[in-house]
CSV table of C-alpha atoms in Angstrom, one decimal:
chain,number,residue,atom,x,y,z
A,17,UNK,CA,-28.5,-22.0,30.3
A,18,UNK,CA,-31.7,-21.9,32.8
A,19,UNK,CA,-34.9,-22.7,31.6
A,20,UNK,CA,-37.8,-20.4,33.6
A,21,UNK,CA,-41.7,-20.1,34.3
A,22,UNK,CA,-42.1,-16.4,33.2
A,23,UNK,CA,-45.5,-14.7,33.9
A,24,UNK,CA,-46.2,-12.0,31.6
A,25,UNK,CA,-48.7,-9.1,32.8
A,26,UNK,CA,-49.6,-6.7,29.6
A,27,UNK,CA,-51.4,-4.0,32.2
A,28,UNK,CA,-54.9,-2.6,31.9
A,29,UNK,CA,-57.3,-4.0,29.2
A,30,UNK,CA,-60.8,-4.0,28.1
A,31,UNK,CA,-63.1,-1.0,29.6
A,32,UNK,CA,-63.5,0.2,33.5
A,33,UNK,CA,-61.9,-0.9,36.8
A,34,UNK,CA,-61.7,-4.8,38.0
A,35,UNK,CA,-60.2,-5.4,41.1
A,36,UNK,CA,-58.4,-2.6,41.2
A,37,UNK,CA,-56.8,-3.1,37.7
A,38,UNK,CA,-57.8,0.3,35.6
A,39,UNK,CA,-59.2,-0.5,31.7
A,40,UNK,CA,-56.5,2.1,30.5
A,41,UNK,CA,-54.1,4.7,32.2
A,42,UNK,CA,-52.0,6.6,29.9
A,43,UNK,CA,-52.5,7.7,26.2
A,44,UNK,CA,-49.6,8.9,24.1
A,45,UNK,CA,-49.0,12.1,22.3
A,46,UNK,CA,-50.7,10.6,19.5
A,47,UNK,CA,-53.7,9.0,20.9
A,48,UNK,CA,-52.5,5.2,21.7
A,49,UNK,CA,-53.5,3.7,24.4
A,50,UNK,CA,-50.9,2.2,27.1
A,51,UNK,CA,-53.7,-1.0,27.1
A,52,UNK,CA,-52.9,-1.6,23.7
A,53,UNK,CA,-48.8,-1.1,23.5
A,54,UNK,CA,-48.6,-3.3,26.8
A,55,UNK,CA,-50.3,-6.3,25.0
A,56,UNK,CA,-48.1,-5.4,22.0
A,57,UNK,CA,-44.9,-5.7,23.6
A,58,UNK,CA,-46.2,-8.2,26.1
A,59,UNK,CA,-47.1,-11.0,23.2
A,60,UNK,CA,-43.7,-9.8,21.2
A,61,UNK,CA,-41.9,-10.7,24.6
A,62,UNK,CA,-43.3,-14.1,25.1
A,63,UNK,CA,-42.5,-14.5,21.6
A,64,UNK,CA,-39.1,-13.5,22.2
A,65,UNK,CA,-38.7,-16.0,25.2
A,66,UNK,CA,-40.2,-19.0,23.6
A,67,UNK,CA,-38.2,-19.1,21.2
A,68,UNK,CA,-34.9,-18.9,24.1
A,69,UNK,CA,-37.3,-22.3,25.5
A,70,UNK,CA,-38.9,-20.9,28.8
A,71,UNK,CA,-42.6,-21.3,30.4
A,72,UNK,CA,-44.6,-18.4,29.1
A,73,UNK,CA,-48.0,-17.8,30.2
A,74,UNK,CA,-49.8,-14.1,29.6
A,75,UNK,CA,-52.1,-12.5,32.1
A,76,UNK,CA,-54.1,-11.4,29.0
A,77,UNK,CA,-53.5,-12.0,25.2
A,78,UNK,CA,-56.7,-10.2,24.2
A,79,UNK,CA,-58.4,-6.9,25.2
A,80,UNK,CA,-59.8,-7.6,28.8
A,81,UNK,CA,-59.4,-6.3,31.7
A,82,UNK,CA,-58.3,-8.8,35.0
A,83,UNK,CA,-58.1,-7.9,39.0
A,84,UNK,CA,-54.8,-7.7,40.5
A,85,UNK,CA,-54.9,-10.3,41.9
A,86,UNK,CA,-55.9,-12.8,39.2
A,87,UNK,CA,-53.0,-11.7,37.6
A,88,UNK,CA,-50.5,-12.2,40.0
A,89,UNK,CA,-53.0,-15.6,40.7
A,90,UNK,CA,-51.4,-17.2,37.4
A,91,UNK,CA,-48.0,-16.5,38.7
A,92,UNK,CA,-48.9,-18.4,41.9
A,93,UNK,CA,-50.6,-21.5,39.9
A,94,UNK,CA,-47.7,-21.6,37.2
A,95,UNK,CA,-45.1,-21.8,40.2
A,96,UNK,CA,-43.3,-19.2,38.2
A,97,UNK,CA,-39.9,-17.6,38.7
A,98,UNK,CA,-40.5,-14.5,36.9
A,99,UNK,CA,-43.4,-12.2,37.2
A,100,UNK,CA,-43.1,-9.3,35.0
A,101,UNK,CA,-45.9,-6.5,34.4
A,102,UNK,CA,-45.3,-4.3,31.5
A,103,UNK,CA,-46.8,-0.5,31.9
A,104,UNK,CA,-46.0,2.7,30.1
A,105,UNK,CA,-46.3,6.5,31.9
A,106,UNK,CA,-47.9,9.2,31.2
A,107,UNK,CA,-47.8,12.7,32.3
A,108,UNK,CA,-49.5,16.3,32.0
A,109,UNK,CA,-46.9,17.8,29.4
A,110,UNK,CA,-44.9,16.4,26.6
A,111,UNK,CA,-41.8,16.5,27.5
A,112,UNK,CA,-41.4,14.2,30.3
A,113,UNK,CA,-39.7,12.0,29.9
A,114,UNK,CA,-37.9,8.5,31.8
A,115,UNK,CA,-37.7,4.4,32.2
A,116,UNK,CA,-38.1,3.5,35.9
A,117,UNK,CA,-39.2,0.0,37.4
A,118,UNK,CA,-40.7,-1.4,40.5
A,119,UNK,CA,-40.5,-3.6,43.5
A,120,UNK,CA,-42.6,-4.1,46.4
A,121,UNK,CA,-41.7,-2.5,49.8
A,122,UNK,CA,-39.3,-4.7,51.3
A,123,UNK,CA,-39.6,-6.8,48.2
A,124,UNK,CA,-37.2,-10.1,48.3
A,125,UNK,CA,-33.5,-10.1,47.0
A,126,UNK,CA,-34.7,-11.4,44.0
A,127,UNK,CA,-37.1,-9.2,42.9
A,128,UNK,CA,-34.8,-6.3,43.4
A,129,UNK,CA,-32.4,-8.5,41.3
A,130,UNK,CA,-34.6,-8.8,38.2
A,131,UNK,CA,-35.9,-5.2,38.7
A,132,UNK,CA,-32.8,-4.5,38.4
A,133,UNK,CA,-32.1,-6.2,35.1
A,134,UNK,CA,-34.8,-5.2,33.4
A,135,UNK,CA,-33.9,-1.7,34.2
A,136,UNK,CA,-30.7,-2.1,33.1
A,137,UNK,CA,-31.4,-3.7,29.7
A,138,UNK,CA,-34.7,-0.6,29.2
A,139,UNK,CA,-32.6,1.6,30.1
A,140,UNK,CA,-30.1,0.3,26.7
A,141,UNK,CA,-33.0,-0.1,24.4
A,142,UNK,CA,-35.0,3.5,25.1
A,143,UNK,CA,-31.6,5.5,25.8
A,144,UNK,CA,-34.1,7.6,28.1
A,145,UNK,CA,-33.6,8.8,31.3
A,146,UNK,CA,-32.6,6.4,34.4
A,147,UNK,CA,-34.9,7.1,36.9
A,148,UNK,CA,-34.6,4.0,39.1
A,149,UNK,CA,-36.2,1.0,40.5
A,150,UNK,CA,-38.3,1.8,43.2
A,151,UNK,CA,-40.4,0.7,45.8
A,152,UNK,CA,-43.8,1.2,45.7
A,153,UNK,CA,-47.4,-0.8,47.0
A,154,UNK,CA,-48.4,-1.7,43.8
A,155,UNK,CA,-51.4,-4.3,44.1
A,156,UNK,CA,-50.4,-6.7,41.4
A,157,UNK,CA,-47.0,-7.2,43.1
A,158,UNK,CA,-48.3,-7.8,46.5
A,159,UNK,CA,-46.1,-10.7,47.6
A,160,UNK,CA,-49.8,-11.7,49.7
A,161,UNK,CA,-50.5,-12.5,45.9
A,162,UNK,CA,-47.6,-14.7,45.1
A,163,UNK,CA,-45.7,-17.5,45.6
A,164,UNK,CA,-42.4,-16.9,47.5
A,165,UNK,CA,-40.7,-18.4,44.9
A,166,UNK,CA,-41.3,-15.5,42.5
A,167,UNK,CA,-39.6,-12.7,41.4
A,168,UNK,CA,-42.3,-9.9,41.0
A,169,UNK,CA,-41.5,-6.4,39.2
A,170,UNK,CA,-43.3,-3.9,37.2
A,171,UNK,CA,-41.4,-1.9,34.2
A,172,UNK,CA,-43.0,1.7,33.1
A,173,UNK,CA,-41.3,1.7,30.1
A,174,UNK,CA,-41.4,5.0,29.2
A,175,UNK,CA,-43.8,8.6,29.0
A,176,UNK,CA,-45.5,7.7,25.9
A,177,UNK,CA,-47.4,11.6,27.0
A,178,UNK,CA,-43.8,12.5,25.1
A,179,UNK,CA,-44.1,13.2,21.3
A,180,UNK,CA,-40.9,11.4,20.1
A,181,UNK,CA,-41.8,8.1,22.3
A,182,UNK,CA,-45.2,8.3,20.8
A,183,UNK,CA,-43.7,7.9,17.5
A,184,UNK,CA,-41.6,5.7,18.1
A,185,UNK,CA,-44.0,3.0,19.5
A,186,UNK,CA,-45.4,3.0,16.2
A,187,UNK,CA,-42.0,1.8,14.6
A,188,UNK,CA,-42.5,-2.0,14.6
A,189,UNK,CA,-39.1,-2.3,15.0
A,190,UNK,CA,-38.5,-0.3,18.0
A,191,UNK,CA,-41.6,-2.2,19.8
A,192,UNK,CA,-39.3,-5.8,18.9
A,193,UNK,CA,-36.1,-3.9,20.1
A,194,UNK,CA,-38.1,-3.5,23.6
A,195,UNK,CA,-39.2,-7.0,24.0
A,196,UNK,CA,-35.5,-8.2,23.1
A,197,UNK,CA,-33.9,-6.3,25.8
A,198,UNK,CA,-36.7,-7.3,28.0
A,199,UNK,CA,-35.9,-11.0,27.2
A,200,UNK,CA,-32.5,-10.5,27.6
A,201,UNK,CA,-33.2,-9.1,31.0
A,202,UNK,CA,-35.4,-12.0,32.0
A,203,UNK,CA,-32.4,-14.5,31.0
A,204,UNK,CA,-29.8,-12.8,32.7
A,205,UNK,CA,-32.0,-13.3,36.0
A,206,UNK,CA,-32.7,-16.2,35.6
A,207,UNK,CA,-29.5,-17.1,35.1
A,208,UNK,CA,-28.2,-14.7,37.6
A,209,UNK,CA,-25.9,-13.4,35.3
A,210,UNK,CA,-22.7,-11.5,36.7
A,211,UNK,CA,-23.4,-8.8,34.1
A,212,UNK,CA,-26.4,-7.7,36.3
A,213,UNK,CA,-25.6,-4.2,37.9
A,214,UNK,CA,-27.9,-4.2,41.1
A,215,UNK,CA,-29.5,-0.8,41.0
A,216,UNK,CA,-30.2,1.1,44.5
A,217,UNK,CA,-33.9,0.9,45.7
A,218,UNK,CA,-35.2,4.5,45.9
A,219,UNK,CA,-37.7,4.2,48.8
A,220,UNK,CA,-41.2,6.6,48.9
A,221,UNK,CA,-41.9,8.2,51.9
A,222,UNK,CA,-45.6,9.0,52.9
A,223,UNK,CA,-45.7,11.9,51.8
A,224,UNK,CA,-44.5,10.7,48.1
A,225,UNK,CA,-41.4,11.8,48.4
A,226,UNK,CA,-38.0,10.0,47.6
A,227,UNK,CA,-35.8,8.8,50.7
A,228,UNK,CA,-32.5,8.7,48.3
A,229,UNK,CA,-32.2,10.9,45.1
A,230,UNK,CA,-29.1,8.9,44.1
A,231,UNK,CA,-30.3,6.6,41.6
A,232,UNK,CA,-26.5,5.5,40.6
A,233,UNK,CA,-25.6,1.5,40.0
């Protein structure tokens, strides 16, 4: 088996905006905050993949807040192969509800590889809703950011706005469940495992507004 450099982005942190990056974004059903689950799963998941014998390196392993592009900036120094940024949704009603991840426009065949993965393996653990992996100009993915050599995504786990997925991110034991399939996502790519089922890239118009609807493998 492969051995990677896997850069692990726990999203938001600390208080206000830097470069771009907000504090928080989302809070659940019962008042968590999407800072504070990202780190959780984020140091469960390097956890999870030291212990396979990759790189790890975190964006953040404490409550602070980093631009967009410092955190894609550790990718670049770490010459890593995986650059994973771990987000939950959030929505105006509590019943919303989904597991999508991202690439950036016109991202490389790698990236939509391990978007695909991790999709794939989310998709197992939360038994939610496929919506996709998608493309969409997210800063901290900017490939101007990173090293060609990295495979960049970003996984919005779930709508923790939904009541049952805000109690279940308080079950220890769901949270490990996540960062296992996550790990097991990050291995298949890296190992470009044939059990990899390469998702179609739904593609935003302007206007917000999906170019393909068909989000089938």
């Amino acid at each position: 088996m492969k051995k990677g450099i896997i850069v692990i982005d726990p999203g938001h942190g600390g208080v206000g905006n830097v470069g771009g990056s907000d504090g928080n974004h989302a809070v659940s059903a019962l008042g968590d905050l999407e800072k504070n689950l990202t780190l959780e799963i984020g140091l469960l998941l390097k956890a999870e993949l030291l212990f396979k014998s990759h790189e790890v390196y975190l964006t953040r392993d404490t409550d602070r807040n980093l631009s967009l592009e410092d955190r894609a900036n550790l990718a670049r120094d770490k010459k890593a192969h995986v650059f994973l940024s771990l987000h939950f949704n959030g929505w105006n009603d509590i019943i919303t509800q989904g597991t999508e991840t991202f690439v950036y426009p016109k991202a490389s065949s790698d990236s939509v590889l391990l978007a695909s993965s991790i999709q794939q393996r989310l998709i197992q653990a939360t038994g939610y809703k496929n919506r996709g992996v998608k493309e969409m100009k997210l800063g901290v993915l900017n490939p101007g950011y990173h090293s060609p050599i990295t495979a960049c995504a970003l996984a919005e786990i779930s709508f923790i706005t939904e009541t049952n997925d805000a109690k279940r991110l308080r079950d220890d034991n769901y949270k490990k469940s996540l960062a296992q399939s996550l790990a097991v996502a990050v291995e298949d790519f890296i190992n470009k495992s044939s059990s990899i089922m390469k998702f179609k890239v739904l593609r935003m118009q302007q206007n917000g507004i999906l170019e393909i609807e068909d989000s089938d493998i």
